[in-house]
Amino acid sequence: MNEPGDRFIGLEEKRDEAMTETLYGGVTNRRITIRDLQQAKTSGERWTMLTAYDYSTARCFDDAGTPALLVGDSAANVVYGYDSTVPVTVDELLPLVRGVVRGTSRAIVIADLPFGSYEASAEQALATATRFLKEGGAQAVKLEGGQRVLSQVEALTNAGIPVMAHVGLTPQSVNTLGGYRVQGRGEEAAHRLLTDAKALQNAGAFAIVLEVVPASVANAVTSALHIPTIGIGAGAGTDAQVLVWQDMAGLRGSRKPAKFVKEFADVGTILRDAATCFADEVRVGSYPSEEHTYE
Ligand code: KIV
């Protein structure tokens, strides 16, 4: 008869075997974990994270092998049309997390804690993060800030919730930063950023996003930390890169792209053309043709 612990026998050996796999071309039959991301830092493998907000695009990115998907509070802008990330709520983000989790079998899914849902206390952060894991199905959460969120990072990590930190340009603080501007410029600001990053690592963060900081500062943080750094507008020296998928794929609408954005496709034009072709064919009567019609 099986003993209760039998299902764990041999698991550690299997896991250690899996740890030698790479993020790209390896790990095919399970979800990426924070240990895999840590292993990539150790082996020097660079990787990408993309935002995702729904089932269909999450499936595409999972099929493409993107190891980490972030249900960012940037959904405020690109899904809900707000002009900053400040207004978006837990209740608006939770359904998006569920869709992304259902659309993936391999990528680790990280849910962003929105403004106002974690700053007050470690207890508030724990309650919110728990909802994203239990109700949303995410495997990790992200929150913004340095020293001021250390107790939150520690509480979540101690509760078994992996935390991705985020420093530099933290869009939820746009009102105190005085706009979306480069952070960490100058000796003092660079030192503060490095100190924050180290403190977040010590508090238990498994990775850290560095947003819109000089490359030299991002490089210094990356070499000082043993956890992965994920850059956005932070130069080429971070361990990974993240982009909002609409920026990456050219679906920005009329907004001018930031300097760090590279459009790897023009999905906006492709969608507009498809909608125009659909309308043209309906108007002249060539769609639906026999091929698309039931007898
Ligand atoms: O919300 C978001 O999309 C983000 C990334 C830009 C890192 O925080």
PDB file of N, CA and C in Angstrom, residues 99-139:
ATOM      1  N   GLY A  99      -7.821  34.442 -17.422  1.00  0.00           N
ATOM      2  CA  GLY A  99      -7.724  34.151 -18.858  1.00  0.00           C
ATOM      3  C   GLY A  99      -6.311  33.775 -19.255  1.00  0.00           C
ATOM      4  N   VAL A 100      -5.341  34.517 -18.738  1.00  0.00           N
ATOM      5  CA  VAL A 100      -3.933  34.260 -19.091  1.00  0.00           C
ATOM      6  C   VAL A 100      -3.498  32.902 -18.546  1.00  0.00           C
ATOM      7  N   VAL A 101      -3.899  32.583 -17.328  1.00  0.00           N
ATOM      8  CA  VAL A 101      -3.519  31.293 -16.749  1.00  0.00           C
ATOM      9  C   VAL A 101      -4.129  30.158 -17.586  1.00  0.00           C
ATOM     10  N   ARG A 102      -5.396  30.321 -18.009  1.00  0.00           N
ATOM     11  CA  ARG A 102      -6.035  29.266 -18.815  1.00  0.00           C
ATOM     12  C   ARG A 102      -5.374  29.131 -20.183  1.00  0.00           C
ATOM     13  N   GLY A 103      -4.781  30.211 -20.666  1.00  0.00           N
ATOM     14  CA  GLY A 103      -4.156  30.176 -21.997  1.00  0.00           C
ATOM     15  C   GLY A 103      -2.727  29.660 -21.991  1.00  0.00           C
ATOM     16  N   THR A 104      -2.216  29.298 -20.828  1.00  0.00           N
ATOM     17  CA  THR A 104      -0.804  28.894 -20.748  1.00  0.00           C
ATOM     18  C   THR A 104      -0.660  27.543 -20.055  1.00  0.00           C
ATOM     19  N   SER A 105       0.368  26.805 -20.489  1.00  0.00           N
ATOM     20  CA  SER A 105       0.687  25.585 -19.739  1.00  0.00           C
ATOM     21  C   SER A 105       2.151  25.594 -19.319  1.00  0.00           C
ATOM     22  N   ARG A 106       2.908  26.537 -19.850  1.00  0.00           N
ATOM     23  CA  ARG A 106       4.351  26.525 -19.593  1.00  0.00           C
ATOM     24  C   ARG A 106       4.867  27.786 -18.913  1.00  0.00           C
ATOM     25  N   ALA A 107       4.411  28.928 -19.358  1.00  0.00           N
ATOM     26  CA  ALA A 107       4.944  30.183 -18.806  1.00  0.00           C
ATOM     27  C   ALA A 107       4.540  30.360 -17.347  1.00  0.00           C
ATOM     28  N   ILE A 108       5.433  30.926 -16.568  1.00  0.00           N
ATOM     29  CA  ILE A 108       5.059  31.341 -15.218  1.00  0.00           C
ATOM     30  C   ILE A 108       4.224  32.618 -15.365  1.00  0.00           C
ATOM     31  N   VAL A 109       3.103  32.673 -14.659  1.00  0.00           N
ATOM     32  CA  VAL A 109       2.201  33.836 -14.774  1.00  0.00           C
ATOM     33  C   VAL A 109       2.315  34.676 -13.503  1.00  0.00           C
ATOM     34  N   ILE A 110       2.662  35.933 -13.716  1.00  0.00           N
ATOM     35  CA  ILE A 110       2.866  36.860 -12.596  1.00  0.00           C
ATOM     36  C   ILE A 110       1.766  37.915 -12.640  1.00  0.00           C
ATOM     37  N   ALA A 111       1.098  38.114 -11.511  1.00  0.00           N
ATOM     38  CA  ALA A 111       0.014  39.103 -11.455  1.00  0.00           C
ATOM     39  C   ALA A 111       0.521  40.365 -10.765  1.00  0.00           C
ATOM     40  N   ASP A 112       0.250  41.502 -11.390  1.00  0.00           N
ATOM     41  CA  ASP A 112       0.661  42.786 -10.817  1.00  0.00           C
ATOM     42  C   ASP A 112      -0.333  43.206  -9.736  1.00  0.00           C
ATOM     43  N   LEU A 113       0.172  43.627  -8.579  1.00  0.00           N
ATOM     44  CA  LEU A 113      -0.725  44.155  -7.551  1.00  0.00           C
ATOM     45  C   LEU A 113      -0.985  45.632  -7.882  1.00  0.00           C
ATOM     46  N   PRO A 114      -2.250  46.000  -8.089  1.00  0.00           N
ATOM     47  CA  PRO A 114      -2.504  47.388  -8.499  1.00  0.00           C
ATOM     48  C   PRO A 114      -2.375  48.382  -7.358  1.00  0.00           C
ATOM     49  N   PHE A 115      -2.241  49.648  -7.736  1.00  0.00           N
ATOM     50  CA  PHE A 115      -2.124  50.757  -6.784  1.00  0.00           C
ATOM     51  C   PHE A 115      -3.263  50.692  -5.760  1.00  0.00           C
ATOM     52  N   GLY A 116      -2.906  50.843  -4.488  1.00  0.00           N
ATOM     53  CA  GLY A 116      -3.921  50.870  -3.436  1.00  0.00           C
ATOM     54  C   GLY A 116      -4.269  49.509  -2.873  1.00  0.00           C
ATOM     55  N   SER A 117      -3.629  48.451  -3.394  1.00  0.00           N
ATOM     56  CA  SER A 117      -4.035  47.106  -2.952  1.00  0.00           C
ATOM     57  C   SER A 117      -2.982  46.443  -2.065  1.00  0.00           C
ATOM     58  N   TYR A 118      -1.870  47.147  -1.779  1.00  0.00           N
ATOM     59  CA  TYR A 118      -0.805  46.492  -0.996  1.00  0.00           C
ATOM     60  C   TYR A 118       0.037  47.450  -0.155  1.00  0.00           C
ATOM     61  N   GLU A 119      -0.071  48.752  -0.387  1.00  0.00           N
ATOM     62  CA  GLU A 119       0.856  49.697   0.250  1.00  0.00           C
ATOM     63  C   GLU A 119       0.605  49.862   1.750  1.00  0.00           C
ATOM     64  N   ALA A 120      -0.633  49.706   2.187  1.00  0.00           N
ATOM     65  CA  ALA A 120      -1.008  50.052   3.563  1.00  0.00           C
ATOM     66  C   ALA A 120      -0.293  49.187   4.595  1.00  0.00           C
ATOM     67  N   SER A 121      -0.153  47.894   4.293  1.00  0.00           N
ATOM     68  CA  SER A 121       0.451  46.995   5.295  1.00  0.00           C
ATOM     69  C   SER A 121       0.793  45.656   4.647  1.00  0.00           C
ATOM     70  N   ALA A 122       1.587  44.880   5.400  1.00  0.00           N
ATOM     71  CA  ALA A 122       1.907  43.525   4.953  1.00  0.00           C
ATOM     72  C   ALA A 122       0.623  42.687   4.896  1.00  0.00           C
ATOM     73  N   GLU A 123      -0.300  42.954   5.806  1.00  0.00           N
ATOM     74  CA  GLU A 123      -1.565  42.194   5.858  1.00  0.00           C
ATOM     75  C   GLU A 123      -2.386  42.470   4.600  1.00  0.00           C
ATOM     76  N   GLN A 124      -2.426  43.758   4.202  1.00  0.00           N
ATOM     77  CA  GLN A 124      -3.192  44.100   2.996  1.00  0.00           C
ATOM     78  C   GLN A 124      -2.573  43.427   1.771  1.00  0.00           C
ATOM     79  N   ALA A 125      -1.233  43.471   1.706  1.00  0.00           N
ATOM     80  CA  ALA A 125      -0.542  42.849   0.563  1.00  0.00           C
ATOM     81  C   ALA A 125      -0.827  41.352   0.520  1.00  0.00           C
ATOM     82  N   LEU A 126      -0.799  40.730   1.678  1.00  0.00           N
ATOM     83  CA  LEU A 126      -1.026  39.283   1.756  1.00  0.00           C
ATOM     84  C   LEU A 126      -2.446  38.933   1.301  1.00  0.00           C
ATOM     85  N   ALA A 127      -3.406  39.733   1.733  1.00  0.00           N
ATOM     86  CA  ALA A 127      -4.801  39.471   1.354  1.00  0.00           C
ATOM     87  C   ALA A 127      -4.967  39.611  -0.160  1.00  0.00           C
ATOM     88  N   THR A 128      -4.372  40.643  -0.745  1.00  0.00           N
ATOM     89  CA  THR A 128      -4.527  40.858  -2.193  1.00  0.00           C
ATOM     90  C   THR A 128      -3.797  39.779  -2.993  1.00  0.00           C
ATOM     91  N   ALA A 129      -2.551  39.515  -2.597  1.00  0.00           N
ATOM     92  CA  ALA A 129      -1.758  38.530  -3.343  1.00  0.00           C
ATOM     93  C   ALA A 129      -2.420  37.156  -3.278  1.00  0.00           C
ATOM     94  N   THR A 130      -2.981  36.843  -2.121  1.00  0.00           N
ATOM     95  CA  THR A 130      -3.649  35.550  -1.961  1.00  0.00           C
ATOM     96  C   THR A 130      -4.796  35.417  -2.965  1.00  0.00           C
ATOM     97  N   ARG A 131      -5.532  36.501  -3.180  1.00  0.00           N
ATOM     98  CA  ARG A 131      -6.631  36.453  -4.157  1.00  0.00           C
ATOM     99  C   ARG A 131      -6.094  36.148  -5.556  1.00  0.00           C
ATOM    100  N   PHE A 132      -4.955  36.760  -5.909  1.00  0.00           N
ATOM    101  CA  PHE A 132      -4.425  36.534  -7.260  1.00  0.00           C
ATOM    102  C   PHE A 132      -3.959  35.085  -7.450  1.00  0.00           C
ATOM    103  N   LEU A 133      -3.472  34.478  -6.363  1.00  0.00           N
ATOM    104  CA  LEU A 133      -3.062  33.068  -6.484  1.00  0.00           C
ATOM    105  C   LEU A 133      -4.263  32.122  -6.401  1.00  0.00           C
ATOM    106  N   LYS A 134      -5.135  32.337  -5.429  1.00  0.00           N
ATOM    107  CA  LYS A 134      -6.256  31.395  -5.226  1.00  0.00           C
ATOM    108  C   LYS A 134      -7.359  31.575  -6.265  1.00  0.00           C
ATOM    109  N   GLU A 135      -7.755  32.825  -6.508  1.00  0.00           N
ATOM    110  CA  GLU A 135      -8.873  33.072  -7.422  1.00  0.00           C
ATOM    111  C   GLU A 135      -8.416  33.236  -8.872  1.00  0.00           C
ATOM    112  N   GLY A 136      -7.171  33.744  -9.045  1.00  0.00           N
ATOM    113  CA  GLY A 136      -6.681  33.988 -10.401  1.00  0.00           C
ATOM    114  C   GLY A 136      -5.860  32.847 -10.962  1.00  0.00           C
ATOM    115  N   GLY A 137      -5.187  32.097 -10.072  1.00  0.00           N
ATOM    116  CA  GLY A 137      -4.359  30.990 -10.533  1.00  0.00           C
ATOM    117  C   GLY A 137      -2.938  31.391 -10.879  1.00  0.00           C
ATOM    118  N   ALA A 138      -2.566  32.649 -10.560  1.00  0.00           N
ATOM    119  CA  ALA A 138      -1.188  33.100 -10.845  1.00  0.00           C
ATOM    120  C   ALA A 138      -0.199  32.322  -9.987  1.00  0.00           C
ATOM    121  N   GLN A 139       1.059  32.313 -10.439  1.00  0.00           N
ATOM    122  CA  GLN A 139       2.092  31.618  -9.660  1.00  0.00           C
ATOM    123  C   GLN A 139       2.970  32.585  -8.873  1.00  0.00           C
TER     124      GLN A 139
END
